[in-house]
Amino acid sequence: MSVLTVESIRALRKGLPSDREIELLQGVPETERASLGKAEQFYCELLGLFNLPAKIACIETFLRIDGLLSELETGAKCVSKACVEIRSSNALREALSYTLKAGNFLNDGSFRGNARAIRINSLLKLTETRSADGRTNLLRYLVLTADPETGWPFQLRAELPSLLEASR
């Protein structure tokens, strides 16, 4: 087991002298450093180390790397699983198709009225596009008017169980 722990390195980093304290310690002549207290003598020794805060941060990262890599691997697996679910989801395909049809209907007669695809950023506008009374948005309308036989709004959660965790 190592003498250095993440907690001891954090404590060392918090205890590093401030810029003002460094200036004061650098002003103390070598001959008078022996008369300083133990903490001040320790800080005087640290002054001789180049780029100490960065080195301490590096040591802390080195001590934490196994946990960080484990978290990263878990997150990557979750995102990968969500990607597979998205690619194989029939309910999502239905939802996007239904959204495309609604967009083409709303844009009928304009140059955007015969689109064959949806831009991802335009999906964010589904909640911004409101009815005349201002109470219902387009996303809510699409869900309420979805074909009960396909039931895509209700199948999305079942077909995409990893999506919420992957979005974090």
CSV table of N, CA and C in Angstrom, one decimal, residues 8-90:
chain,number,residue,atom,x,y,z
A,8,SER,N,-4.5,12.5,1.3
A,8,SER,CA,-3.3,13.2,1.7
A,8,SER,C,-2.8,14.1,0.7
A,9,ILE,N,-2.9,13.8,-0.6
A,9,ILE,CA,-2.5,14.7,-1.7
A,9,ILE,C,-3.4,15.9,-1.7
A,10,ARG,N,-4.7,15.7,-1.5
A,10,ARG,CA,-5.7,16.8,-1.5
A,10,ARG,C,-5.4,17.7,-0.3
A,11,ALA,N,-5.0,17.2,0.8
A,11,ALA,CA,-4.7,18.0,2.0
A,11,ALA,C,-3.4,18.8,1.7
A,12,LEU,N,-2.4,18.2,1.1
A,12,LEU,CA,-1.2,18.9,0.7
A,12,LEU,C,-1.5,20.0,-0.2
A,13,ARG,N,-2.4,19.8,-1.2
A,13,ARG,CA,-2.7,20.8,-2.2
A,13,ARG,C,-3.4,22.0,-1.5
A,14,LYS,N,-4.3,21.7,-0.6
A,14,LYS,CA,-5.0,22.7,0.1
A,14,LYS,C,-4.1,23.5,1.0
A,15,GLY,N,-3.1,22.9,1.5
A,15,GLY,CA,-2.1,23.5,2.4
A,15,GLY,C,-1.0,24.3,1.8
A,16,LEU,N,-1.0,24.3,0.4
A,16,LEU,CA,0.1,25.0,-0.3
A,16,LEU,C,0.0,26.5,0.0
A,17,PRO,N,1.2,27.1,0.1
A,17,PRO,CA,1.1,28.6,0.5
A,17,PRO,C,0.5,29.4,-0.7
A,18,SER,N,-0.1,30.5,-0.3
A,18,SER,CA,-0.7,31.4,-1.3
A,18,SER,C,0.4,32.2,-1.9
A,19,ASP,N,0.1,32.9,-3.0
A,19,ASP,CA,1.1,33.8,-3.7
A,19,ASP,C,1.7,34.8,-2.7
A,20,ARG,N,0.9,35.3,-1.8
A,20,ARG,CA,1.4,36.3,-0.8
A,20,ARG,C,2.4,35.7,0.1
A,21,GLU,N,2.0,34.5,0.6
A,21,GLU,CA,2.9,33.7,1.5
A,21,GLU,C,4.2,33.3,0.8
A,22,ILE,N,4.2,33.0,-0.4
A,22,ILE,CA,5.4,32.6,-1.2
A,22,ILE,C,6.3,33.8,-1.3
A,23,GLU,N,5.7,35.0,-1.6
A,23,GLU,CA,6.5,36.2,-1.6
A,23,GLU,C,7.2,36.5,-0.3
A,24,LEU,N,6.5,36.3,0.8
A,24,LEU,CA,7.1,36.6,2.1
A,24,LEU,C,8.2,35.6,2.4
A,25,LEU,N,8.0,34.3,2.1
A,25,LEU,CA,9.0,33.3,2.4
A,25,LEU,C,10.2,33.4,1.5
A,26,GLN,N,10.0,33.9,0.3
A,26,GLN,CA,11.2,34.1,-0.6
A,26,GLN,C,12.1,35.3,-0.1
A,27,GLY,N,11.4,36.2,0.7
A,27,GLY,CA,12.2,37.3,1.2
A,27,GLY,C,13.0,36.9,2.4
A,28,VAL,N,12.8,35.7,3.0
A,28,VAL,CA,13.6,35.3,4.2
A,28,VAL,C,15.0,34.8,3.7
A,29,PRO,N,16.1,35.4,4.3
A,29,PRO,CA,17.4,34.9,3.9
A,29,PRO,C,17.7,33.5,4.3
A,30,GLU,N,18.5,32.8,3.6
A,30,GLU,CA,18.8,31.4,3.9
A,30,GLU,C,19.3,31.2,5.4
A,31,THR,N,20.1,32.2,5.8
A,31,THR,CA,20.7,32.1,7.2
A,31,THR,C,19.6,32.1,8.3
A,32,GLU,N,18.5,32.8,8.0
A,32,GLU,CA,17.4,32.9,9.0
A,32,GLU,C,16.3,31.8,9.0
A,33,ARG,N,16.4,31.0,7.9
A,33,ARG,CA,15.3,30.0,7.8
A,33,ARG,C,15.3,29.0,8.9
A,34,ALA,N,16.4,28.7,9.5
A,34,ALA,CA,16.5,27.8,10.6
A,34,ALA,C,15.7,28.2,11.8
A,35,SER,N,15.5,29.5,12.0
A,35,SER,CA,14.8,30.1,13.1
A,35,SER,C,13.3,30.1,12.9
A,36,LEU,N,12.8,29.7,11.7
A,36,LEU,CA,11.4,29.7,11.3
A,36,LEU,C,10.8,28.5,12.0
A,37,GLY,N,9.4,28.4,12.1
A,37,GLY,CA,8.7,27.3,12.5
A,37,GLY,C,8.8,26.1,11.5
A,38,LYS,N,8.4,24.9,12.0
A,38,LYS,CA,8.5,23.7,11.1
A,38,LYS,C,7.7,23.9,9.8
A,39,ALA,N,6.5,24.5,9.9
A,39,ALA,CA,5.7,24.6,8.7
A,39,ALA,C,6.3,25.6,7.7
A,40,GLU,N,6.8,26.7,8.2
A,40,GLU,CA,7.5,27.7,7.4
A,40,GLU,C,8.7,27.1,6.7
A,41,GLN,N,9.5,26.3,7.5
A,41,GLN,CA,10.7,25.6,6.9
A,41,GLN,C,10.3,24.6,5.8
A,42,PHE,N,9.2,23.9,6.1
A,42,PHE,CA,8.7,23.0,5.0
A,42,PHE,C,8.3,23.7,3.8
A,43,TYR,N,7.6,24.9,3.9
A,43,TYR,CA,7.2,25.7,2.8
A,43,TYR,C,8.4,26.2,2.0
A,44,CYS,N,9.4,26.6,2.8
A,44,CYS,CA,10.7,27.1,2.2
A,44,CYS,C,11.3,26.0,1.3
A,45,GLU,N,11.3,24.8,1.8
A,45,GLU,CA,11.8,23.6,1.0
A,45,GLU,C,10.9,23.4,-0.3
A,46,LEU,N,9.6,23.6,-0.2
A,46,LEU,CA,8.8,23.5,-1.3
A,46,LEU,C,9.0,24.5,-2.4
A,47,LEU,N,9.5,25.7,-2.0
A,47,LEU,CA,9.7,26.8,-2.9
A,47,LEU,C,10.8,26.4,-4.0
A,48,GLY,N,11.6,25.5,-3.6
A,48,GLY,CA,12.7,25.0,-4.6
A,48,GLY,C,12.1,24.1,-5.7
A,49,LEU,N,10.9,23.6,-5.5
A,49,LEU,CA,10.4,22.7,-6.5
A,49,LEU,C,9.6,23.5,-7.6
A,50,PHE,N,10.0,23.1,-8.8
A,50,PHE,CA,9.4,23.8,-10.0
A,50,PHE,C,8.0,23.3,-10.2
A,51,ASN,N,7.0,24.2,-10.4
A,51,ASN,CA,5.7,23.9,-10.8
A,51,ASN,C,5.0,22.9,-9.9
A,52,LEU,N,5.1,23.1,-8.6
A,52,LEU,CA,4.6,22.1,-7.6
A,52,LEU,C,3.1,21.9,-7.7
A,53,PRO,N,2.2,22.9,-7.8
A,53,PRO,CA,0.8,22.6,-7.9
A,53,PRO,C,0.4,21.7,-9.0
A,54,ALA,N,1.0,21.8,-10.2
A,54,ALA,CA,0.8,20.9,-11.3
A,54,ALA,C,1.2,19.5,-11.0
A,55,LYS,N,2.4,19.4,-10.4
A,55,LYS,CA,2.9,18.1,-10.0
A,55,LYS,C,2.0,17.4,-9.0
A,56,ILE,N,1.5,18.1,-8.0
A,56,ILE,CA,0.6,17.5,-7.0
A,56,ILE,C,-0.7,17.1,-7.7
A,57,ALA,N,-1.2,17.9,-8.7
A,57,ALA,CA,-2.4,17.5,-9.4
A,57,ALA,C,-2.2,16.3,-10.2
A,58,CYS,N,-1.0,16.1,-10.8
A,58,CYS,CA,-0.7,14.9,-11.6
A,58,CYS,C,-0.6,13.7,-10.7
A,59,ILE,N,0.0,13.8,-9.5
A,59,ILE,CA,0.0,12.7,-8.6
A,59,ILE,C,-1.4,12.3,-8.2
A,60,GLU,N,-2.3,13.3,-7.9
A,60,GLU,CA,-3.6,13.0,-7.5
A,60,GLU,C,-4.3,12.2,-8.7
A,61,THR,N,-4.2,12.7,-9.9
A,61,THR,CA,-4.8,12.0,-11.0
A,61,THR,C,-4.2,10.6,-11.2
A,62,PHE,N,-2.9,10.4,-11.0
A,62,PHE,CA,-2.3,9.1,-11.0
A,62,PHE,C,-2.9,8.1,-10.0
A,63,LEU,N,-3.2,8.6,-8.8
A,63,LEU,CA,-3.7,7.8,-7.8
A,63,LEU,C,-5.2,7.5,-8.0
A,64,ARG,N,-5.9,8.3,-8.7
A,64,ARG,CA,-7.3,8.2,-9.0
A,64,ARG,C,-7.6,7.5,-10.4
A,65,ILE,N,-6.6,7.2,-11.1
A,65,ILE,CA,-6.8,6.8,-12.5
A,65,ILE,C,-7.6,5.5,-12.7
A,66,ASP,N,-7.4,4.5,-11.8
A,66,ASP,CA,-8.1,3.3,-11.9
A,66,ASP,C,-9.6,3.5,-11.8
A,67,GLY,N,-10.0,4.3,-10.8
A,67,GLY,CA,-11.4,4.6,-10.6
A,67,GLY,C,-12.0,5.4,-11.8
A,68,LEU,N,-11.2,6.4,-12.3
A,68,LEU,CA,-11.6,7.2,-13.4
A,68,LEU,C,-11.8,6.3,-14.6
A,69,LEU,N,-10.9,5.4,-14.9
A,69,LEU,CA,-11.0,4.6,-16.1
A,69,LEU,C,-12.2,3.6,-15.9
A,70,SER,N,-12.5,3.1,-14.7
A,70,SER,CA,-13.6,2.3,-14.5
A,70,SER,C,-14.9,3.0,-14.8
A,71,GLU,N,-15.0,4.2,-14.3
A,71,GLU,CA,-16.2,5.1,-14.6
A,71,GLU,C,-16.4,5.3,-16.1
A,72,LEU,N,-15.3,5.6,-16.7
A,72,LEU,CA,-15.3,5.9,-18.2
A,72,LEU,C,-15.8,4.7,-18.9
A,73,GLU,N,-15.3,3.5,-18.6
A,73,GLU,CA,-15.6,2.3,-19.2
A,73,GLU,C,-17.1,1.9,-19.0
A,74,THR,N,-17.6,2.1,-17.8
A,74,THR,CA,-19.0,1.9,-17.5
A,74,THR,C,-19.9,2.8,-18.4
A,75,GLY,N,-19.5,4.1,-18.4
A,75,GLY,CA,-20.3,5.1,-19.2
A,75,GLY,C,-20.2,4.8,-20.7
A,76,ALA,N,-19.1,4.4,-21.2
A,76,ALA,CA,-19.0,4.0,-22.6
A,76,ALA,C,-19.8,2.8,-23.0
A,77,LYS,N,-19.9,1.8,-22.1
A,77,LYS,CA,-20.7,0.7,-22.3
A,77,LYS,C,-22.2,1.0,-22.4
A,78,CYS,N,-22.6,1.9,-21.5
A,78,CYS,CA,-24.0,2.4,-21.4
A,78,CYS,C,-24.4,3.1,-22.7
A,79,VAL,N,-23.5,4.0,-23.1
A,79,VAL,CA,-23.8,4.8,-24.3
A,79,VAL,C,-23.8,3.9,-25.5
A,80,SER,N,-22.9,2.9,-25.6
A,80,SER,CA,-22.9,1.9,-26.7
A,80,SER,C,-24.2,1.1,-26.7
A,81,LYS,N,-24.7,0.7,-25.6
A,81,LYS,CA,-25.9,-0.1,-25.5
A,81,LYS,C,-27.1,0.8,-25.9
A,82,ALA,N,-27.1,2.1,-25.5
A,82,ALA,CA,-28.2,3.0,-25.9
A,82,ALA,C,-28.2,3.2,-27.5
A,83,CYS,N,-27.0,3.3,-28.1
A,83,CYS,CA,-26.9,3.4,-29.5
A,83,CYS,C,-27.5,2.2,-30.2
A,84,VAL,N,-27.2,1.1,-29.7
A,84,VAL,CA,-27.8,-0.2,-30.3
A,84,VAL,C,-29.3,-0.1,-30.2
A,85,GLU,N,-29.8,0.3,-29.1
A,85,GLU,CA,-31.2,0.4,-28.9
A,85,GLU,C,-31.9,1.4,-29.8
A,86,ILE,N,-31.2,2.5,-30.0
A,86,ILE,CA,-31.7,3.6,-30.9
A,86,ILE,C,-31.8,3.1,-32.3
A,87,ARG,N,-30.7,2.4,-32.7
A,87,ARG,CA,-30.7,1.9,-34.1
A,87,ARG,C,-31.7,0.9,-34.4
A,88,SER,N,-32.1,0.1,-33.4
A,88,SER,CA,-33.1,-1.0,-33.6
A,88,SER,C,-34.5,-0.7,-33.2
A,89,SER,N,-34.8,0.5,-32.7
A,89,SER,CA,-36.1,0.9,-32.2
A,89,SER,C,-37.1,1.2,-33.3
A,90,ASN,N,-38.1,0.4,-33.4
A,90,ASN,CA,-39.2,0.7,-34.4
A,90,ASN,C,-40.0,1.8,-33.9
